């Protein structure tokens, strides 16, 4: 006796196929929508800002006159910020992820910590600003320095990096670890030679997204008290400074019409910086994949 | 030397059925081994000796504890959380279940080949050189020699010698498994543990691996888990039959397959259950 009634199968077939086609269309629309909005945004910014994007723009400090306003302090400031945030956040984040995934005992306490780290990723950035203000600016007396701001930003992006790195580490097949342990490798050798090379693409993707967030974020820096208008460059990590998004925010809030265009040019610079960072990630990723 | 002679003669008195292999030394001596995964009692009072330069087959129905026993022999089983053991496994007269026995040290002597081929996503060369490298061998010439010798040992040299620096993932399943055997040989182990090494392979690759096992026993002691009765009969010197975490019967392969002394063994090898 047959349990499957072929007439039902035949009857259902057209509906299944139509549903498949409709959903494909819907997903395509969703993608197009995002691309379209992004396209309009980019077009507007380009149209508005490209005129101001010349060599002088990179040479000049901020100014009250739009035609003299430049991005130098903010651009260099953002780079300084990255120089602090990238190593601090990556080392702490990767270290934590490795510990949690590879060394920590799997018990309720570890699960509790993991849950809380994921939660931290959703805490509003302004809260991290307050934390930074209390700890780094006041308690450690770092003032409104590159270091204070950088450490604050590191805290902000740390949960995202930890979670991304954990995911990447966890997705390395168990069989590869077993092969390594089976030959007498220590845990550390297995991590360095097998787990990390396999996990690096995932770790990088997550980390670069997190660092990009740090480059674009303003709220915590406002709380920490980083100035928006500054006409000198930091000499070391203890100097004060400003960053691109703060500068852009400052320009957009000015009454003169021309400053809107200056802000658009600033946004372009920020975009290029992000693209540059992402290409570094792609480069490193390809390099690692070639090693296999 | 005297010690081993003494032990061998003791064994002689205790077990008269294995007269032919008595000259051979024991590599592993398992006594009163029990293992629990949490509440699950997976190995019960195992008594099993493994002899040098022999192929020992472990057979038994699914879930009877074959892999568990094999993984206990190199303490891989510890990677599973919540594992408890009691009893003793002596490897060359030292109890490996003793916490002071460093697993890294044990695993340089005891290599393992897994059920599914698991090469690293690296080049063929790097796969084989992995073991020596982690043990501190840096000399390029030595590494080159080890790689060639191991690949030859695993009967795969001719197939890969022109593509040593290609990714190992480009090899067929059977080649990957022989590569894994080569990788295991490269640490120059004393014992090789194999957990159903041919279950993912086609008949021809299976045959190659079987021939290889036969050749390898000249230099190594091999313990192989298999579901394939013919394979056990073909390639092993001794066979242990496991059932529900217990060793039901352990004897010369010939004896096991021609005159098993336990009804359950007979039922299993004649395909009546399992
Ligand atoms: N990680 C684990 N946690 C809990 N129980 C386990 C675990 N691994 C194995 N077991 C149990 O221990 C018993 C023995 O398992 P084992 O993998 O050794 O069987 P096996 O003889 O190798 O079977 P197969 O032939 O299917 O590979 C089984 O009942 C299994 O369910
Ligand atoms: Mg098994």
XYZ file of C-alpha atoms and ligand atoms in Angstrom:
598
model
C 0.000 0.000 0.000
C 1.269 3.459 -0.818
C 1.194 6.088 1.882
C 1.920 8.954 -0.480
C -1.073 9.988 -2.580
C 0.423 11.168 -5.873
C -2.652 13.237 -6.792
C -2.074 15.428 -3.716
C 1.548 15.822 -4.685
C 0.518 16.851 -8.196
C -2.115 19.259 -6.900
C 0.301 20.982 -4.529
C 3.065 21.321 -7.088
C 1.952 24.590 -8.811
C 1.391 26.354 -5.468
C 4.848 25.372 -4.257
C 6.463 26.616 -7.428
C 4.524 29.911 -7.423
C 5.354 30.511 -3.780
C 9.000 29.950 -4.586
C 8.900 32.503 -7.404
C 7.035 35.128 -5.356
C 9.458 34.903 -2.467
C 12.417 35.180 -4.799
C 10.870 38.391 -6.134
C 10.276 39.741 -2.633
C 13.854 39.133 -1.567
C 15.077 40.772 -4.728
C 12.902 43.821 -3.986
C 14.289 44.020 -0.467
C 17.812 44.109 -1.847
C 16.909 46.688 -4.484
C 15.281 48.926 -1.896
C 18.460 49.048 0.167
C 20.639 49.651 -2.870
C 18.326 52.387 -4.159
C 18.317 54.345 -0.905
C 22.079 53.982 -0.658
C 22.423 55.133 -4.264
C 20.315 58.276 -3.707
C 22.222 59.091 -0.556
C 25.590 58.697 -2.246
C 24.463 60.727 -5.241
C 23.277 63.606 -3.059
C 26.440 63.686 -1.028
C 28.656 63.441 -4.081
C 26.756 66.156 -5.925
C 26.898 68.432 -2.938
C 30.329 67.750 -1.556
C 32.613 66.956 -4.475
C 33.106 70.649 -5.260
C 34.695 71.287 -1.892
C 36.904 68.240 -2.042
C 40.254 69.670 -3.044
C 43.769 69.663 -1.694
C 43.081 72.708 0.474
C 40.260 70.848 2.163
C 42.781 68.347 3.485
C 45.343 71.054 4.296
C 43.158 73.406 6.314
C 41.951 73.321 9.858
C 38.341 74.101 10.693
C 37.330 77.702 10.094
C 34.386 80.040 10.530
C 34.447 80.771 6.816
C 33.147 77.863 4.759
C 35.556 78.431 1.867
C 38.522 78.130 4.239
C 37.171 75.245 6.301
C 39.245 72.068 6.131
C 39.192 68.577 7.520
C 42.832 68.153 8.527
C 42.385 68.059 12.310
C 39.376 65.738 12.159
C 40.875 63.321 9.642
C 44.158 63.019 11.499
C 42.155 62.804 14.726
C 40.106 59.890 13.420
C 43.286 58.114 12.404
C 44.719 58.688 15.872
C 41.543 57.270 17.343
C 41.906 54.143 15.201
C 45.515 53.750 16.240
C 44.312 53.446 19.829
C 41.052 51.580 19.262
C 42.193 48.940 16.770
C 44.936 47.273 18.832
C 43.184 47.665 22.182
C 39.796 46.389 21.002
C 41.217 43.637 18.796
C 43.620 42.250 21.383
C 41.124 42.375 24.232
C 38.287 41.100 22.061
C 40.215 38.267 20.472
C 41.760 37.275 23.789
C 38.372 37.162 25.469
C 36.817 35.203 22.616
C 39.655 32.672 22.619
C 39.423 32.255 26.359
C 35.656 31.836 26.354
C 35.572 29.419 23.433
C 38.713 27.383 23.945
C 39.771 27.489 27.564
C 36.791 28.316 29.790
C 34.882 25.408 31.296
C 31.445 25.035 29.788
C 29.277 25.787 32.801
C 26.422 28.126 33.729
C 28.799 30.892 34.738
C 30.471 30.968 31.319
C 27.067 30.955 29.627
C 26.021 33.808 31.893
C 29.075 35.836 30.902
C 28.526 35.112 27.210
C 24.896 36.203 27.470
C 25.931 39.445 29.125
C 28.542 40.195 26.500
C 25.895 39.834 23.801
C 23.665 42.154 25.814
C 26.431 44.733 26.112
C 26.547 44.902 22.315
C 23.063 46.403 22.472
C 23.703 48.986 25.193
C 23.312 52.578 23.862
C 26.648 54.131 23.024
C 25.993 57.113 25.255
C 26.193 54.801 28.276
C 29.704 53.830 27.227
C 30.443 57.539 26.977
C 29.397 58.003 30.598
C 31.519 55.028 31.611
C 34.505 56.492 29.781
C 33.930 59.873 31.375
C 33.892 58.354 34.847
C 36.776 55.950 34.470
C 39.197 57.298 31.909
C 38.594 61.052 31.927
C 38.036 61.529 35.663
C 39.322 58.540 37.690
C 42.422 57.932 35.586
C 42.729 61.675 34.887
C 43.381 61.150 31.207
C 41.319 64.254 30.466
C 39.800 64.683 26.994
C 42.724 62.951 25.361
C 43.060 60.641 22.387
C 43.746 57.875 24.880
C 40.613 58.493 26.954
C 38.434 58.669 23.856
C 40.134 55.653 22.304
C 39.689 53.501 25.377
C 36.044 54.555 25.614
C 35.491 53.610 21.984
C 37.303 50.325 22.551
C 34.839 49.464 25.297
C 31.995 50.348 22.970
C 33.071 48.032 20.161
C 34.530 45.298 22.355
C 31.296 43.285 22.742
C 30.716 43.243 18.991
C 34.267 42.071 18.342
C 34.043 39.398 21.042
C 30.762 38.046 19.711
C 31.994 38.046 16.087
C 35.257 36.349 17.049
C 33.422 33.768 19.160
C 31.159 32.924 16.250
C 34.118 32.589 13.908
C 36.090 30.441 16.353
C 33.105 28.241 17.056
C 32.526 27.611 13.367
C 35.940 25.968 12.945
C 35.139 22.255 12.565
C 35.814 20.075 15.585
C 37.561 17.524 13.379
C 40.375 19.967 12.655
C 41.035 20.554 16.336
C 40.917 16.828 16.978
C 43.429 16.205 14.220
C 45.770 18.693 15.827
C 45.340 17.483 19.408
C 45.676 13.930 18.130
C 49.238 14.654 17.076
C 50.213 15.976 20.449
C 49.738 19.677 19.784
C 49.104 21.830 22.819
C 45.987 23.924 23.054
C 47.918 27.053 22.176
C 49.557 25.464 19.117
C 46.178 24.262 17.963
C 44.698 27.719 18.391
C 47.498 29.498 16.566
C 48.030 27.010 13.747
C 44.578 25.611 13.118
C 41.781 27.553 14.764
C 42.825 31.144 14.122
C 43.839 30.732 10.455
C 40.471 29.132 9.786
C 38.617 31.737 11.828
C 40.476 34.855 10.633
C 38.133 35.753 7.763
C 35.138 35.727 10.095
C 36.960 37.548 12.857
C 38.095 40.260 10.460
C 34.693 40.810 8.936
C 33.163 41.314 12.357
C 36.019 43.403 13.671
C 36.113 45.762 10.728
C 32.395 46.348 11.043
C 32.952 47.128 14.699
C 35.881 49.448 13.999
C 33.874 51.194 11.296
C 31.275 51.847 13.935
C 33.944 53.386 16.133
C 35.003 55.687 13.293
C 31.444 56.860 12.715
C 30.267 57.150 16.313
C 29.847 60.550 18.015
C 27.683 60.203 21.123
C 30.269 58.740 23.501
C 32.822 61.337 22.413
C 30.375 64.155 23.081
C 29.908 62.799 26.598
C 33.628 62.408 27.113
C 33.933 66.058 26.111
C 35.944 65.896 22.907
C 35.851 69.362 21.277
C 34.206 69.888 17.892
C 36.334 72.765 16.812
C 40.058 72.545 17.031
C 42.926 74.081 15.107
C 45.921 71.924 15.955
C 46.989 68.307 15.691
C 47.555 65.997 18.657
C 51.253 65.316 19.253
C 50.700 62.195 21.305
C 47.872 60.163 22.812
C 47.562 62.523 25.776
C 46.590 65.534 23.636
C 43.042 66.470 22.909
C 41.657 66.161 19.385
C 38.503 65.902 17.303
C 37.225 63.291 14.850
C 35.424 63.266 11.496
C 31.840 62.636 12.636
C 32.113 65.365 15.307
C 33.437 67.807 12.742
C 30.705 66.862 10.281
C 28.067 67.249 12.962
C 29.485 70.644 13.807
C 29.283 71.761 10.181
C 25.745 70.519 9.591
C 24.534 72.442 12.630
C 25.804 75.772 11.275
C 23.374 78.283 9.796
C 25.306 79.151 6.602
C 24.148 77.229 3.535
C 27.713 76.556 2.310
C 28.569 74.604 5.410
C 26.107 71.933 4.295
C 28.335 71.346 1.286
C 31.420 71.378 3.457
C 29.743 68.730 5.606
C 28.999 66.659 2.493
C 32.674 66.821 1.571
C 33.495 65.690 5.101
C 31.112 62.760 4.754
C 32.885 61.798 1.539
C 36.191 61.733 3.374
C 34.654 59.584 6.095
C 33.289 57.214 3.451
C 36.689 56.911 1.817
C 38.281 56.177 5.169
C 35.754 53.385 5.733
C 36.314 51.958 2.265
C 40.042 52.043 2.926
C 39.612 50.152 6.187
C 37.401 47.570 4.534
C 39.919 47.012 1.764
C 42.581 46.309 4.362
C 40.276 43.643 5.772
C 39.676 42.150 2.333
C 43.402 42.180 1.647
C 44.298 40.374 4.855
C 41.463 37.934 4.318
C 42.695 37.000 0.843
C 46.216 36.671 2.092
C 45.138 34.205 4.748
C 42.977 32.220 2.400
C 45.846 31.796 -0.025
C 47.906 30.143 2.656
C 45.696 27.097 2.635
C 64.531 -6.627 29.227
C 64.279 -8.999 32.178
C 61.090 -7.322 33.203
C 59.473 -7.934 29.858
C 60.571 -11.537 29.804
C 59.045 -12.002 33.184
C 55.776 -10.441 32.161
C 55.610 -12.456 28.989
C 56.048 -15.709 30.824
C 53.318 -14.681 33.235
C 51.056 -14.042 30.330
C 51.985 -17.444 29.006
C 50.610 -19.123 32.076
C 47.494 -17.028 32.126
C 46.429 -17.268 28.533
C 47.306 -20.370 26.613
C 45.262 -19.510 23.565
C 47.622 -16.923 22.211
C 50.742 -19.034 22.161
C 51.797 -17.921 18.719
C 52.227 -14.255 19.588
C 53.780 -14.675 22.970
C 57.124 -13.429 21.892
C 55.561 -10.035 21.313
C 55.645 -7.307 23.862
C 52.560 -5.646 25.202
C 52.036 -2.040 24.265
C 48.867 -1.390 26.224
C 47.541 -3.161 29.255
C 44.041 -2.172 30.220
C 42.663 -3.297 33.537
C 39.359 -2.596 35.228
C 38.703 0.353 32.949
C 35.367 2.054 33.466
C 34.197 5.192 31.735
C 31.144 7.354 32.194
C 29.757 10.138 29.996
C 27.868 11.952 32.739
C 25.473 9.254 33.968
C 25.996 6.976 30.977
C 28.257 4.038 31.803
C 29.959 3.607 28.426
C 32.845 1.255 29.268
C 32.532 -1.461 31.895
C 35.480 -3.264 33.472
C 37.499 -3.468 30.292
C 40.440 -5.871 30.379
C 42.418 -5.758 27.171
C 46.076 -6.026 26.218
C 47.425 -4.724 22.950
C 50.490 -6.354 21.484
C 53.349 -4.831 19.606
C 53.536 -5.043 15.809
C 50.079 -6.472 15.538
C 46.819 -5.269 14.117
C 44.127 -5.426 16.757
C 40.575 -5.087 15.485
C 37.712 -3.891 17.627
C 34.282 -4.945 16.450
C 30.800 -4.676 17.872
C 27.403 -3.130 17.207
C 26.890 0.623 17.025
C 27.051 2.370 20.386
C 28.897 -0.421 22.165
C 31.851 1.777 23.062
C 34.442 1.018 20.396
C 35.267 4.633 19.607
C 35.139 5.523 23.267
C 37.731 2.869 24.091
C 39.943 3.969 21.207
C 39.741 7.606 22.279
C 40.635 6.619 25.814
C 43.883 5.120 24.571
C 45.153 8.577 23.590
C 42.936 10.402 26.060
C 41.110 12.213 23.282
C 37.960 11.313 25.164
C 38.816 14.093 27.602
C 37.760 16.646 25.009
C 34.183 15.648 25.804
C 32.933 17.493 28.862
C 31.745 15.440 31.843
C 33.840 12.328 31.281
C 34.947 10.206 34.248
C 37.195 7.182 34.202
C 38.393 4.633 36.694
C 40.837 1.787 36.398
C 44.125 1.690 34.608
C 45.539 1.794 31.118
C 49.241 1.129 31.041
C 51.063 2.266 27.955
C 54.572 0.843 28.015
C 54.194 0.279 31.730
C 53.008 3.754 32.679
C 49.412 4.468 33.608
C 48.175 7.034 31.106
C 45.041 7.778 33.118
C 47.292 9.227 35.772
C 46.786 12.999 35.606
C 50.537 13.550 35.769
C 50.876 11.822 32.387
C 50.959 14.665 29.882
C 48.576 14.043 27.006
C 50.863 15.884 24.593
C 53.611 13.415 25.415
C 51.283 10.438 25.040
C 49.989 11.634 21.679
C 53.446 11.942 20.178
C 53.664 8.181 20.694
C 50.093 7.339 19.811
C 48.769 8.706 16.532
C 45.157 8.665 15.442
C 43.341 8.377 12.133
C 39.720 9.398 12.222
C 36.581 8.068 10.617
C 36.117 11.044 8.330
C 39.264 12.212 6.551
C 40.165 15.480 8.280
C 43.097 17.128 6.540
C 43.857 20.713 7.501
C 42.912 23.368 4.949
C 46.592 23.707 4.126
C 48.874 22.323 1.446
C 49.626 18.607 1.292
C 53.164 19.341 2.432
C 52.023 21.459 5.356
C 49.596 18.778 6.441
C 52.316 16.186 6.757
C 54.855 18.606 8.199
C 52.371 19.751 10.837
C 53.257 17.122 13.428
C 57.031 17.460 13.222
C 56.695 21.245 13.258
C 54.644 21.375 16.429
C 57.192 19.116 18.040
C 59.866 21.644 17.275
C 61.483 20.325 14.088
C 62.448 23.404 12.064
C 65.151 22.131 9.741
C 63.782 22.361 6.196
C 65.790 19.391 4.945
C 64.659 17.147 7.749
C 61.065 18.228 7.171
C 61.331 17.519 3.446
C 62.603 14.040 4.190
C 59.955 13.336 6.803
C 57.237 14.467 4.404
C 58.474 12.232 1.604
C 59.013 9.235 3.855
C 55.580 9.584 5.439
C 53.811 10.033 2.121
C 55.627 6.981 0.769
C 54.727 5.118 3.934
C 51.094 5.901 3.347
C 51.316 4.781 -0.298
C 50.306 8.151 -1.660
C 53.646 9.646 -2.652
C 53.368 8.878 -6.351
C 49.949 10.467 -6.543
C 50.917 13.724 -4.879
C 54.627 14.235 -5.413
C 54.029 16.809 -8.149
C 51.476 18.781 -6.197
C 52.864 18.906 -2.683
C 52.010 22.573 -2.370
C 48.427 22.286 -3.539
C 45.605 22.443 -1.058
C 44.823 19.068 0.480
C 41.125 19.682 -0.080
C 41.709 19.061 -3.775
C 42.392 15.370 -3.102
C 39.766 12.649 -3.369
C 38.291 11.180 -0.198
C 40.490 8.103 -0.368
C 43.597 10.174 -1.004
C 42.686 12.481 1.857
C 42.450 9.526 4.206
C 45.854 8.231 3.141
C 47.179 11.768 3.577
C 45.834 11.689 7.120
C 47.637 8.413 7.659
C 50.811 10.012 6.303
C 50.301 12.958 8.632
C 50.035 10.514 11.488
C 53.182 8.614 10.399
C 55.113 11.878 10.290
C 55.224 12.077 14.064
C 56.848 8.632 14.009
C 54.436 7.146 16.488
C 54.617 3.816 18.230
C 50.917 3.028 18.034
C 48.318 4.072 15.467
C 44.663 4.217 16.417
C 42.203 4.033 13.532
C 38.493 4.628 13.969
C 36.645 3.135 11.005
C 39.239 4.586 8.626
C 37.599 3.137 5.532
C 33.942 3.702 6.259
C 33.846 6.804 4.077
C 35.845 5.254 1.239
C 35.070 3.398 -1.961
C 36.121 -0.277 -2.315
C 39.368 0.454 -4.132
C 40.538 3.070 -1.661
C 39.481 0.712 1.120
C 41.652 -1.993 -0.327
C 44.596 0.392 -0.520
C 44.196 1.393 3.097
C 43.895 -2.249 4.119
C 47.089 -3.168 2.300
C 48.716 -0.210 3.917
C 47.697 -1.345 7.391
C 49.261 -4.712 6.650
C 52.540 -3.073 5.711
C 52.493 -0.649 8.600
C 52.271 -3.277 11.300
C 55.869 -4.161 10.626
C 56.859 -0.920 12.327
C 53.821 0.069 14.313
C 51.163 -1.424 16.510
C 47.749 -0.733 15.084
C 44.350 -0.734 16.709
C 41.509 -0.462 14.264
C 37.782 -0.090 14.864
C 35.699 -1.513 12.059
C 32.131 -2.405 11.224
C 33.294 -4.539 8.384
C 33.649 -8.129 9.532
C 35.575 -9.211 6.441
C 37.974 -6.367 6.994
C 38.630 -7.435 10.572
C 39.140 -11.016 9.430
C 41.405 -9.961 6.564
C 43.763 -7.597 8.273
C 43.849 -8.174 12.010
C 45.825 -10.539 14.189
C 43.556 -10.231 17.162
C 39.949 -9.210 17.497
C 38.021 -7.859 20.448
C 34.250 -8.065 20.429
C 32.543 -5.283 22.366
C 28.918 -5.284 23.426
C 27.188 -2.665 25.594
C 30.460 -1.325 26.897
C 31.914 -4.703 27.778
C 34.540 -6.885 26.141
C 32.678 -10.094 25.444
C 35.512 -11.918 23.792
C 39.101 -11.181 22.869
C 41.233 -13.639 21.010
C 43.184 -14.452 17.866
C 41.228 -13.275 14.891
C 41.195 -16.792 13.502
C 39.737 -18.199 16.657
C 37.136 -15.451 16.946
C 35.922 -15.961 13.432
C 36.103 -19.762 13.292
C 35.347 -20.934 16.838
C 34.029 -18.078 18.966
C 33.500 -19.216 22.514
C 30.631 -16.886 23.314
C 27.226 -17.260 21.710
C 26.850 -13.486 21.386
C 30.084 -13.216 19.428
C 28.919 -15.920 17.100
C 25.563 -14.214 16.626
C 27.251 -10.931 15.831
C 29.845 -12.151 13.361
C 27.321 -14.307 11.574
C 25.138 -11.226 11.184
C 22.311 -12.406 13.393
C 22.195 -9.140 15.345
C 23.922 -5.802 15.599
N 29.825 12.721 24.104
C 28.993 11.775 24.576
N 28.112 12.077 25.553
C 27.273 11.135 26.038
N 27.242 9.871 25.621
C 28.103 9.511 24.643
C 29.017 10.449 24.069
N 29.731 9.821 23.128
C 29.284 8.557 23.103
N 28.309 8.368 24.014
C 27.589 7.104 24.283
O 28.517 6.108 24.651
C 28.217 4.906 24.018
C 29.405 4.430 23.216
O 29.642 5.309 22.157
P 30.765 5.073 21.056
O 30.838 6.273 20.204
O 31.995 4.636 21.731
O 30.130 3.856 20.245
P 30.732 3.080 18.994
O 30.880 1.682 19.408
O 31.944 3.756 18.476
O 29.543 3.193 17.965
P 29.621 3.372 16.373
O 29.922 2.033 15.841
O 28.251 3.800 16.006
O 30.662 4.375 16.054
C 26.990 5.146 23.163
O 25.862 4.647 23.848
C 26.901 6.629 23.026
O 25.574 7.049 22.972
Mg 32.401 4.924 16.677
